[in-house]
Coordinates of C-alpha atoms in Angstrom, one line a residue:
M405 CA 123.9 92.9 137.9
T406 CA 127.4 93.9 136.7
T407 CA 127.7 94.0 132.9
T408 CA 130.1 95.2 130.3
P409 CA 129.5 98.6 128.8
S410 CA 128.6 97.2 125.4
A411 CA 126.0 94.9 127.0
T412 CA 124.3 97.7 128.8
S413 CA 124.2 100.1 125.9
G414 CA 123.2 97.6 123.3
I415 CA 125.8 99.0 121.0
A416 CA 128.1 96.5 119.4
D417 CA 131.7 96.9 120.4
D418 CA 133.9 97.1 117.3
S419 CA 136.9 96.2 119.4
A420 CA 135.4 92.9 120.6
E421 CA 138.1 90.3 121.3
L422 CA 136.9 87.4 119.1
L423 CA 137.4 83.8 120.2
P424 CA 140.6 82.3 118.9
I425 CA 141.1 80.8 115.4
A426 CA 143.4 77.8 115.1
T427 CA 146.4 77.9 112.8
G428 CA 146.5 75.7 109.7
A429 CA 149.0 73.3 111.4
R430 CA 146.9 73.1 114.6
T431 CA 143.7 72.5 112.5
R432 CA 145.4 69.6 110.6
A433 CA 146.7 68.1 113.8
A434 CA 143.3 68.3 115.4
L435 CA 141.7 66.7 112.4
R436 CA 144.2 63.8 112.6
T437 CA 143.3 63.3 116.2
L438 CA 139.6 63.3 115.4
I439 CA 140.1 60.6 112.7
R440 CA 142.5 58.4 114.6
P441 CA 139.8 56.3 116.4
D442 CA 138.3 55.4 113.0
R443 CA 141.4 54.6 111.1
G444 CA 140.1 51.2 110.2
R445 CA 137.0 52.6 108.6
A446 CA 139.1 55.2 106.7
I447 CA 141.4 52.5 105.3
L448 CA 138.4 50.3 104.3
G449 CA 136.6 53.1 102.6
L450 CA 139.7 54.2 100.7
G451 CA 140.5 50.6 99.6
V452 CA 137.0 50.0 98.3
L453 CA 137.0 53.3 96.4
V454 CA 140.3 52.4 94.8
G455 CA 138.9 49.1 93.6
A456 CA 135.7 50.8 92.3
T457 CA 137.8 53.4 90.4
A458 CA 140.1 50.8 89.0
V459 CA 137.2 48.7 87.7
G460 CA 135.7 51.8 86.1
L461 CA 138.9 52.4 84.1
L462 CA 138.1 49.3 82.0
V463 CA 135.3 51.2 80.2
Q464 CA 137.7 53.2 77.9
P465 CA 139.7 50.2 76.7
L466 CA 136.5 48.3 76.1
L467 CA 135.1 51.1 74.0
G468 CA 138.4 51.3 72.2
R469 CA 138.1 47.6 71.5
I470 CA 134.7 48.2 70.0
V471 CA 136.1 50.9 67.7
D472 CA 138.9 48.6 66.5
I473 CA 136.3 45.8 65.8
V474 CA 134.2 48.2 63.7
A475 CA 137.3 49.7 62.0
D476 CA 138.6 46.3 61.0
G477 CA 135.2 45.3 59.6
R478 CA 134.8 42.2 61.8
P479 CA 131.4 40.4 62.2
A480 CA 128.8 41.8 64.6
D481 CA 129.0 38.9 67.0
A482 CA 132.6 40.0 67.9
L483 CA 131.0 42.9 69.8
T484 CA 129.2 40.6 72.2
L485 CA 132.1 40.1 74.6
P486 CA 133.1 43.8 75.1
V487 CA 129.5 44.9 75.4
V488 CA 128.8 42.2 78.1
L489 CA 132.0 43.2 79.9
L490 CA 130.8 46.9 79.8
L491 CA 127.6 45.8 81.6
V492 CA 129.6 43.8 84.2
V493 CA 131.9 46.8 84.8
A494 CA 129.0 49.2 85.3
V495 CA 127.4 46.9 87.9
V496 CA 130.6 46.2 89.8
Q497 CA 131.6 49.8 89.8
G498 CA 128.2 50.9 91.0
V499 CA 128.1 48.5 93.9
T500 CA 131.7 49.1 95.0
T501 CA 131.4 52.9 94.6
T502 CA 128.3 52.9 96.8
L503 CA 130.0 50.8 99.5
G504 CA 133.1 53.0 99.4
L505 CA 131.2 56.3 99.6
T506 CA 129.1 54.9 102.4
Q507 CA 132.2 54.1 104.5
V508 CA 133.7 57.6 103.8
A509 CA 130.3 59.3 104.6
R510 CA 130.1 57.4 107.9
L511 CA 133.6 58.3 108.7
G512 CA 132.9 62.0 108.0
E513 CA 129.7 62.0 110.1
T514 CA 131.5 60.3 113.0
V515 CA 134.3 62.8 113.0
L516 CA 131.8 65.7 112.7
A517 CA 129.8 64.5 115.7
R518 CA 133.0 64.2 117.7
L519 CA 134.0 67.7 116.7
R520 CA 130.6 69.1 117.7
E521 CA 130.7 67.4 121.1
Q522 CA 134.2 68.8 121.8
F523 CA 133.0 72.3 120.6
I524 CA 129.9 72.3 122.9
E525 CA 131.9 70.9 125.8
R526 CA 134.6 73.6 125.5
A527 CA 132.0 76.4 124.8
L528 CA 130.1 75.5 128.0
Q529 CA 133.4 75.8 130.0
L530 CA 134.4 79.2 128.7
P531 CA 134.5 81.9 131.3
A532 CA 131.5 84.3 131.1
D533 CA 133.7 87.3 130.6
R534 CA 135.5 85.6 127.7
L535 CA 132.2 85.3 126.0
E536 CA 131.2 88.8 126.8
H537 CA 134.5 90.1 125.3
A538 CA 133.9 88.0 122.1
G539 CA 130.2 88.8 121.9
A540 CA 127.4 86.2 121.5
G541 CA 127.4 86.7 117.7
D542 CA 130.9 85.2 117.3
L543 CA 130.0 82.0 119.2
T544 CA 126.6 81.8 117.5
A545 CA 128.1 82.2 114.0
R546 CA 130.5 79.3 114.8
V547 CA 128.0 77.0 116.2
T548 CA 125.6 77.6 113.3
G549 CA 127.3 78.9 110.1
D550 CA 130.7 77.2 110.6
V551 CA 129.3 73.9 111.7
A552 CA 127.0 74.0 108.7
R553 CA 129.9 74.6 106.4
V554 CA 131.9 71.8 107.8
A555 CA 128.9 69.5 107.8
E556 CA 128.2 70.2 104.2
A557 CA 131.8 69.5 103.3
V558 CA 131.7 66.2 105.2
R559 CA 128.5 65.0 103.6
S560 CA 129.2 66.0 100.0
A561 CA 132.7 67.5 99.4
L562 CA 134.7 64.9 101.3
P563 CA 133.4 61.8 99.5
E564 CA 133.4 63.5 96.1
M565 CA 137.0 64.8 96.7
A566 CA 138.2 61.3 97.6
R567 CA 136.6 59.8 94.6
S568 CA 137.9 62.5 92.2
V569 CA 141.5 62.3 93.4
L570 CA 141.5 58.5 93.0
A571 CA 140.0 58.8 89.5
I572 CA 142.6 61.4 88.5
V573 CA 145.6 59.4 89.7
L574 CA 144.5 56.0 88.3
T575 CA 143.3 57.5 85.0
L576 CA 146.7 59.1 84.4
G577 CA 148.3 55.8 85.2
A578 CA 146.0 54.0 82.7
M579 CA 147.0 56.6 80.0
A580 CA 150.7 55.8 80.7
L581 CA 150.0 52.1 80.1
L582 CA 148.4 52.8 76.8
D583 CA 151.4 54.9 75.7
V584 CA 153.5 57.2 77.9
R585 CA 153.2 59.9 75.2
F586 CA 149.5 60.2 75.8
L587 CA 150.3 60.9 79.5
L588 CA 152.9 63.5 78.5
A589 CA 150.4 65.2 76.2
A590 CA 147.7 65.2 78.9
L591 CA 150.1 66.8 81.4
L592 CA 150.3 69.9 79.3
A593 CA 147.1 71.0 81.1
V594 CA 148.6 70.6 84.5
P595 CA 150.6 73.8 84.7
V596 CA 147.5 75.8 83.9
Q597 CA 145.4 73.9 86.4
A598 CA 148.1 74.2 89.1
L599 CA 148.5 78.0 88.5
T600 CA 144.7 78.2 88.6
A601 CA 144.5 76.4 91.9
R602 CA 147.3 78.5 93.4
W603 CA 145.7 81.7 92.2
Y604 CA 142.4 80.7 93.7
V605 CA 143.7 79.3 97.0
T606 CA 145.9 82.3 97.8
R607 CA 142.9 84.6 97.5
A608 CA 140.2 82.3 98.8
V609 CA 141.8 81.6 102.2
T610 CA 141.7 85.3 103.1
V611 CA 138.3 86.0 101.5
Y612 CA 136.5 83.1 103.3
A613 CA 138.2 83.8 106.6
D614 CA 137.2 87.4 106.4
Q615 CA 133.7 86.4 105.3
R616 CA 133.2 84.2 108.4
V617 CA 134.4 87.1 110.7
A618 CA 132.1 89.6 108.9
N619 CA 129.1 87.3 109.2
G620 CA 129.9 86.9 112.9
A621 CA 130.1 90.7 113.3
Q622 CA 126.9 91.1 111.4
Q623 CA 125.1 88.6 113.6
Q624 CA 126.5 90.1 116.7
Q625 CA 125.2 93.6 115.7
L626 CA 121.7 92.2 115.0
L627 CA 121.6 90.3 118.3
E628 CA 122.6 93.3 120.3
T629 CA 120.3 95.6 118.4
I630 CA 117.3 93.3 118.9
G631 CA 118.2 92.4 122.4
G632 CA 118.7 96.0 123.4
A633 CA 115.7 97.4 121.4
V634 CA 114.1 99.0 124.4
T635 CA 117.4 100.8 125.3
V636 CA 118.0 101.7 121.7
R637 CA 114.5 103.3 121.4
G638 CA 114.8 105.0 124.8
H639 CA 118.0 106.8 123.9
R640 CA 116.9 107.5 120.3
L641 CA 119.7 105.4 118.9
E642 CA 117.7 103.8 116.1
E643 CA 119.5 105.6 113.3
Q644 CA 123.0 104.8 114.7
H645 CA 122.1 101.1 115.1
T646 CA 120.5 100.9 111.6
E647 CA 123.7 102.4 110.1
K648 CA 125.9 100.0 112.0
S649 CA 123.8 97.1 110.9
A650 CA 123.8 98.3 107.3
A651 CA 127.6 98.9 107.4
R652 CA 128.2 95.3 108.6
S653 CA 125.8 93.9 106.1
R654 CA 127.5 95.8 103.3
R655 CA 130.8 94.4 104.4
A656 CA 129.4 90.8 104.4
V657 CA 127.9 91.4 100.9
E658 CA 131.1 92.9 99.6
L659 CA 133.1 89.8 100.7
T660 CA 130.4 87.5 99.2
M661 CA 130.7 89.2 95.8
R662 CA 134.5 88.9 96.0
S663 CA 134.1 85.2 96.4
V664 CA 131.7 85.0 93.4
H665 CA 134.2 86.8 91.2
L666 CA 136.9 84.4 92.4
V667 CA 134.8 81.4 91.4
L668 CA 134.0 82.9 87.9
G669 CA 137.7 83.5 87.3
F670 CA 138.4 80.0 88.5
Y671 CA 136.1 78.3 86.0
A672 CA 137.4 80.4 83.1
R673 CA 140.9 79.3 83.7
L674 CA 139.8 75.6 84.0
H675 CA 138.2 75.7 80.6
I676 CA 141.4 76.9 79.1
A677 CA 143.3 74.0 80.7
E678 CA 140.8 71.5 79.3
Y679 CA 141.1 72.8 75.8
I680 CA 144.9 72.6 75.9
G681 CA 145.0 69.1 77.3
L682 CA 142.4 67.6 75.0
A683 CA 143.9 69.2 71.9
A684 CA 147.3 67.8 72.9
V685 CA 146.0 64.3 73.3
L686 CA 144.1 64.3 70.0
V687 CA 147.1 65.6 68.1
T688 CA 149.3 63.0 69.8
G689 CA 146.8 60.3 68.9
F690 CA 146.7 61.4 65.2
F691 CA 150.5 61.1 64.8
L692 CA 150.8 57.8 66.7
V693 CA 148.0 56.2 64.6
R694 CA 149.6 57.6 61.4
D695 CA 152.9 56.1 62.4
G696 CA 151.3 52.8 63.3
S697 CA 152.4 53.0 66.9
V698 CA 148.9 52.6 68.2
S699 CA 145.5 51.5 66.9
I700 CA 142.6 53.8 66.3
G701 CA 140.9 52.1 69.3
T702 CA 143.9 52.9 71.6
A703 CA 143.9 56.5 70.5
T704 CA 140.2 56.6 71.1
A705 CA 140.6 55.1 74.6
A706 CA 143.3 57.8 75.4
A707 CA 141.0 60.6 74.3
L708 CA 138.2 59.1 76.3
Y709 CA 140.4 58.8 79.3
F710 CA 141.4 62.5 79.2
H711 CA 137.8 63.5 78.6
S712 CA 136.8 61.4 81.6
L713 CA 139.2 63.5 83.6
F714 CA 137.1 66.7 83.0
G715 CA 134.7 65.7 85.7
P716 CA 137.1 64.6 88.4
V717 CA 139.6 67.4 87.8
N718 CA 137.0 70.1 87.8
A719 CA 135.3 68.5 90.8
A720 CA 138.5 68.3 92.7
L721 CA 139.4 71.9 91.9
V722 CA 135.9 73.3 92.3
L723 CA 135.8 71.5 95.7
L724 CA 138.6 73.7 96.7
D725 CA 135.9 76.3 97.0
D726 CA 134.0 74.2 99.6
A727 CA 137.3 73.0 101.1
Q728 CA 138.6 76.5 101.7
S729 CA 135.2 77.6 103.2
A730 CA 135.1 74.5 105.3
A731 CA 138.7 74.9 106.4
A732 CA 138.0 78.4 107.5
G733 CA 135.0 77.2 109.5
L734 CA 137.0 74.2 110.9
A735 CA 139.8 76.5 112.1
R736 CA 137.2 78.6 114.0
L737 CA 135.7 75.5 115.6
V738 CA 139.1 74.0 116.5
G739 CA 140.1 77.4 117.9
V740 CA 137.3 77.0 120.5
T741 CA 137.9 73.3 121.2
D742 CA 141.6 74.0 121.6
I743 CA 141.1 77.3 123.5
E744 CA 143.5 76.4 126.3
E745 CA 146.5 76.1 123.9
S746 CA 145.3 79.1 121.9
T747 CA 145.1 81.4 124.9
G748 CA 148.1 80.0 126.8
L749 CA 146.0 78.7 129.7
K750 CA 147.3 75.5 131.3
K751 CA 145.3 73.1 133.4
S752 CA 148.5 72.2 135.3
A753 CA 149.1 75.7 136.7
V754 CA 150.8 75.7 140.1
R755 CA 148.4 78.1 141.7
L756 CA 144.9 78.0 140.3
P757 CA 142.8 81.2 140.6
Y758 CA 139.8 78.9 141.3
Q759 CA 140.2 75.7 143.1
R760 CA 138.4 73.1 145.3
T761 CA 140.2 72.1 148.4
G762 CA 139.8 69.2 150.9
S763 CA 140.3 71.6 153.8
T764 CA 138.7 70.4 157.1
S765 CA 138.5 74.0 158.4
E766 CA 135.2 75.7 159.0
A767 CA 135.6 77.9 155.9
A768 CA 133.4 76.7 153.0
V769 CA 134.5 79.5 150.6
T770 CA 137.7 81.6 150.9
V771 CA 138.1 84.6 148.6
D772 CA 141.7 85.8 149.0
A773 CA 142.8 89.2 147.6
V774 CA 140.7 88.7 144.5
S775 CA 140.7 91.3 141.7
H776 CA 138.9 91.2 138.4
A777 CA 139.0 93.3 135.3
Y778 CA 137.0 93.1 132.1
G779 CA 139.8 94.7 130.2
P780 CA 142.5 97.4 130.5
G781 CA 141.1 100.2 132.7
R782 CA 137.9 98.3 133.5
T783 CA 138.7 96.8 136.9
V784 CA 135.6 96.0 138.9
L785 CA 137.0 94.2 141.9
H786 CA 140.1 95.4 143.9
E787 CA 141.7 92.8 146.2
V788 CA 138.5 91.6 147.8
S789 CA 138.9 89.1 150.7
L790 CA 136.0 87.2 152.1
T791 CA 135.4 84.0 154.0
L792 CA 132.1 82.1 154.1
R793 CA 131.8 79.7 157.0
A794 CA 130.1 76.3 156.5
G795 CA 126.3 76.8 156.6
E796 CA 126.6 80.6 156.7
H797 CA 124.3 82.8 154.6
V798 CA 126.1 86.0 153.4
A799 CA 124.3 88.8 151.6
L800 CA 126.1 91.0 149.1
V801 CA 124.8 94.5 149.1
G802 CA 125.8 97.6 147.1
T803 CA 124.8 100.1 144.5
S804 CA 124.6 99.1 140.8
G805 CA 128.1 98.5 139.4
A806 CA 129.7 97.8 142.8
G807 CA 130.9 94.4 141.6
K808 CA 128.3 92.2 143.3
S809 CA 127.5 90.0 140.3
T810 CA 131.1 89.7 139.3
L811 CA 132.1 88.5 142.8
A812 CA 129.2 86.0 142.8
R813 CA 130.3 84.6 139.5
L814 CA 133.9 84.3 140.7
V815 CA 132.7 82.3 143.8
A816 CA 130.6 80.1 141.5
G817 CA 133.6 79.4 139.2
V818 CA 131.7 80.8 136.2
Q819 CA 134.5 83.4 135.7
Q820 CA 138.2 83.3 136.7
P821 CA 139.7 86.1 138.7
T822 CA 142.4 88.1 137.1
G823 CA 144.2 88.3 140.5
G824 CA 144.0 86.4 143.8
T825 CA 142.3 83.1 144.4
V826 CA 138.9 81.6 145.2
S827 CA 138.9 78.3 147.1
V828 CA 135.9 76.2 147.7
A829 CA 135.9 73.3 150.2
E830 CA 135.2 69.9 148.5
G831 CA 131.7 68.6 149.1
K832 CA 130.4 65.1 148.9
T833 CA 128.2 66.0 145.9
A834 CA 129.0 67.3 142.5
P835 CA 129.0 70.1 141.6
S836 CA 130.2 71.8 144.8
V837 CA 128.8 75.2 143.9
V838 CA 125.6 76.0 141.9
L839 CA 124.8 79.5 140.6
V840 CA 121.2 80.7 140.1
T841 CA 120.8 84.1 138.4
Q842 CA 117.9 86.3 137.5
E843 CA 118.3 85.2 133.9
V844 CA 116.6 81.8 134.0
H845 CA 116.3 79.6 130.9
V846 CA 113.4 77.1 130.7
F847 CA 114.7 74.3 128.4
T848 CA 112.3 72.9 125.8
G849 CA 110.9 69.6 126.9
T850 CA 108.7 68.2 129.7
L851 CA 108.9 69.8 133.1
A852 CA 110.3 66.6 134.5
D853 CA 113.1 66.6 131.9
D854 CA 113.9 70.2 132.7
L855 CA 114.2 69.3 136.4
R856 CA 116.3 66.2 135.7
L857 CA 119.0 68.4 134.1
A858 CA 120.2 68.9 137.7
R859 CA 120.0 65.2 138.6
P860 CA 119.4 62.8 135.7
D861 CA 118.7 59.8 138.0
A862 CA 116.0 61.6 140.0
T863 CA 112.7 59.8 140.4
D864 CA 109.3 61.5 140.0
A865 CA 109.0 61.4 143.8
D866 CA 112.4 63.3 144.0
L867 CA 111.1 65.9 141.6
R868 CA 107.9 66.4 143.5
T869 CA 109.9 66.7 146.8
A870 CA 112.1 69.4 145.2
L871 CA 109.1 71.3 143.9
A872 CA 107.4 71.1 147.2
T873 CA 110.5 72.4 148.9
V874 CA 110.4 75.6 146.9
H875 CA 106.6 75.9 147.2
A876 CA 106.0 75.1 143.5
L877 CA 104.4 71.6 143.6
E878 CA 100.8 73.0 143.6
W879 CA 101.1 74.9 140.3
A880 CA 103.3 72.2 138.8
E881 CA 100.7 69.5 139.4
A882 CA 98.0 71.9 138.1
L883 CA 99.6 72.0 134.7
P884 CA 97.7 70.2 131.9
E885 CA 99.8 67.1 132.1
G886 CA 101.6 67.7 135.4
L887 CA 105.3 66.8 135.3
A888 CA 104.8 65.6 131.7
T889 CA 103.7 69.0 130.5
V890 CA 106.0 70.4 127.7
V891 CA 107.5 73.7 128.8
G892 CA 110.0 76.1 127.1
E893 CA 109.8 77.4 123.6
G894 CA 106.7 76.1 121.8
G895 CA 105.4 74.6 125.1
H896 CA 103.5 75.8 128.1
R897 CA 104.8 79.2 129.1
L898 CA 106.0 79.8 132.6
D899 CA 105.9 83.3 134.0
P900 CA 109.2 84.7 135.5
A901 CA 108.3 83.7 139.1
R902 CA 107.5 80.1 138.2
A903 CA 110.6 79.9 136.0
Q904 CA 112.7 81.1 138.9
Q905 CA 111.1 78.5 141.2
L906 CA 111.9 75.9 138.6
A907 CA 115.6 77.0 138.8
L908 CA 115.5 76.8 142.6
A909 CA 114.0 73.3 142.4
R910 CA 116.9 72.3 140.2
L911 CA 119.2 73.7 142.9
V912 CA 117.5 71.5 145.5
L913 CA 117.9 68.4 143.2
A914 CA 121.6 69.2 142.6
D915 CA 122.1 69.5 146.4
P916 CA 125.4 71.4 146.4
P917 CA 127.0 72.4 149.7
V918 CA 127.5 75.9 148.4
A919 CA 124.8 78.0 146.5
V920 CA 125.2 81.4 144.9
L921 CA 122.1 83.4 144.2
D922 CA 122.6 86.4 141.9
E923 CA 119.5 88.6 142.3
A924 CA 117.5 85.4 141.8
T925 CA 114.2 87.1 142.9
A926 CA 114.6 90.2 140.8
E927 CA 112.5 89.2 137.9
A928 CA 109.4 88.4 139.9
G929 CA 108.1 91.9 140.4
S930 CA 106.6 93.1 143.6
A931 CA 103.6 90.6 143.6
G932 CA 105.8 87.5 143.4
A933 CA 108.8 88.8 145.3
R934 CA 107.8 87.5 148.7
T935 CA 106.9 84.1 147.3
L936 CA 110.2 83.8 145.6
E937 CA 112.1 84.9 148.7
R938 CA 110.4 82.1 150.7
S939 CA 111.3 79.7 147.9
A940 CA 114.9 80.8 147.9
E941 CA 115.1 80.6 151.7
A942 CA 113.8 77.0 151.6
A943 CA 116.2 76.0 148.8
L944 CA 119.2 77.4 150.7
A945 CA 118.4 75.7 154.0
G946 CA 121.4 73.7 155.3
R947 CA 123.8 75.2 152.7
T948 CA 126.5 77.8 152.6
A949 CA 125.1 80.6 150.6
L950 CA 126.2 83.8 149.0
V951 CA 123.2 86.0 148.0
V952 CA 123.4 89.1 145.8
A953 CA 120.5 90.9 147.5
H954 CA 118.1 92.7 145.1
R955 CA 115.8 93.5 147.9
L956 CA 117.1 94.3 151.4
T957 CA 114.6 92.0 153.0
Q958 CA 117.0 89.2 151.8
A959 CA 119.9 91.0 153.6
V960 CA 117.9 91.3 156.8
A961 CA 117.4 87.5 156.9
A962 CA 121.2 86.8 156.2
D963 CA 123.6 85.8 158.9
R964 CA 126.0 88.5 157.7
I965 CA 126.0 91.3 155.2
V966 CA 128.9 92.4 153.1
V967 CA 128.7 95.8 151.5
L968 CA 130.6 96.5 148.3
E969 CA 131.5 99.9 146.9
A970 CA 133.4 100.4 143.7
G971 CA 134.7 96.9 143.9
R972 CA 135.9 97.0 147.5
V973 CA 134.5 95.6 150.7
V974 CA 133.6 98.6 152.9
E975 CA 131.4 97.1 155.6
S976 CA 130.7 93.7 157.0
G977 CA 128.3 92.7 159.8
T978 CA 124.7 91.8 160.8
H979 CA 121.8 93.9 159.8
D980 CA 121.4 95.5 163.2
E981 CA 125.1 96.2 163.5
L982 CA 125.3 97.9 160.1
R983 CA 122.0 99.8 160.4
T984 CA 123.2 101.5 163.6
A985 CA 126.7 102.1 162.3
D986 CA 125.6 105.1 160.2
G987 CA 127.7 103.8 157.2
P988 CA 126.9 102.9 153.6
Y989 CA 124.5 100.1 154.5
A990 CA 122.6 102.4 156.8
A991 CA 122.2 104.9 153.9
L992 CA 121.0 102.1 151.6
W993 CA 118.6 100.8 154.2
H994 CA 117.2 104.3 154.8
A995 CA 116.8 105.0 151.1
W996 CA 115.2 101.6 150.5
S997 CA 112.9 101.5 153.6
G998 CA 112.0 105.2 153.6
S999 CA 108.6 104.6 152.0
R1000 CA 108.1 101.0 153.4
A1001 CA 107.3 99.6 156.7
A1002 CA 110.2 97.6 158.1
P1003 CA 109.6 93.9 157.5
H1004 CA 108.2 91.9 160.4
L1005 CA 111.0 89.7 161.8

């Protein structure tokens, strides 16, 4: 199987080309697009929160009224009305706040679900080589850490931010109604708060973006070290990998500590702003009461109004921490959902490198002067041309690194060629091409659910027919609960041969006109190889097939054999023709069959 150097060595590639990150403008535009279908809910939630906040602003004047009643020495029964009104305000504010926050939370969860769906859809469509260049760690960090950050912001930061901003705006307006001089005094805190916010944001954007990248790099290194543990030990690379892991961990810790220092400095500056503002309001109240411009109760209400701003202002500014972290994560998610625009790819290209045609010719697959490179100086295919006739079985043969797996993935449409075109005749079923590789994943769930991934509307009878076709029905029905047996992680374990038969059964259910097998029998070992070859042969019956032959017995059974060397087609013909031609295939056959008896044909 053709792989990139970093994948084979297990050593993380520091020059990995990470998946794109959206710009701020593009992220905001994507967010508006995500919210647009739920504008009604957004307006309703905002309106209810405005009402709840406005009702809550009656508390301070009522308390001021109580102060005036006490200061004037009025009878105790004069306190009844303001106290009752305070209770009414508390109840109304509690109910409306709950309703408003519920609407905002529902909006956030809906938008988050829509973003996740777009992210998964786009991630599944990414070319395999694009993911290989970026590394699994980058995508994993986005789908876990970044989604978690955005989800946390949606569930807590977004509702609290909306509530805080409304409280700040309406409270300042209420202070102006009491006396505009109270508002002017309170605004003395704004320059300090604004400078604090600017100081924080200008530093936090870079720190959090770097932190997300560093976490992705750390995760990538760990994944490659663990995944390539056998190779690492075999080549005595433990010390190098440990040092690389430690270096990337130190980088992640360093950025985390920088973010902690930022937060500490942020809070210190906010406390200074609170002191300045409250002192200014109290001094203003003192002079206004002394001059008889306002009552003691009004001055008290003004001071309470400003004090009530501590929570919303601090919350809004503190939420900048969550907002910056979530914004960095959102930009990384949008970078994937918007990857066509980010990378300059266009769906409307005049000449697609991979296309399905309605041709009525006998050609089911046409590979026309296809080249492919995994990067500068890493070309693996050189202007390969190949035609598969309808119903023809073609075996790809060659030494390791010849480009067999790359060509197979190009024909399957999993990767896009960097030069030339691949055309596949349209079939009556979808998809037109199905790829089965040696790396088979058994999805968690019942065996029936796993099979229905290929055809959701398949009946149990259809599932049994598919299993029987690939000679897997006997063992499937022998499972503890038959088709209802839970397989995959945490369920009944399937050995590699059975997992591969499961993949071939899914191929039968999908029923594509063209099938590509990339060393699909390689994981079985010698004992199960013959069984898997029979299963593969049955699954391919009646289809056009391109088979990357792990064992040359598969090549013998093919209608035609194509030999690749260094990314070029060097021979093409039947087994008998190539075996007697004394060329590369003859050499491969001699080396492979030297210690074996020729298969009985």
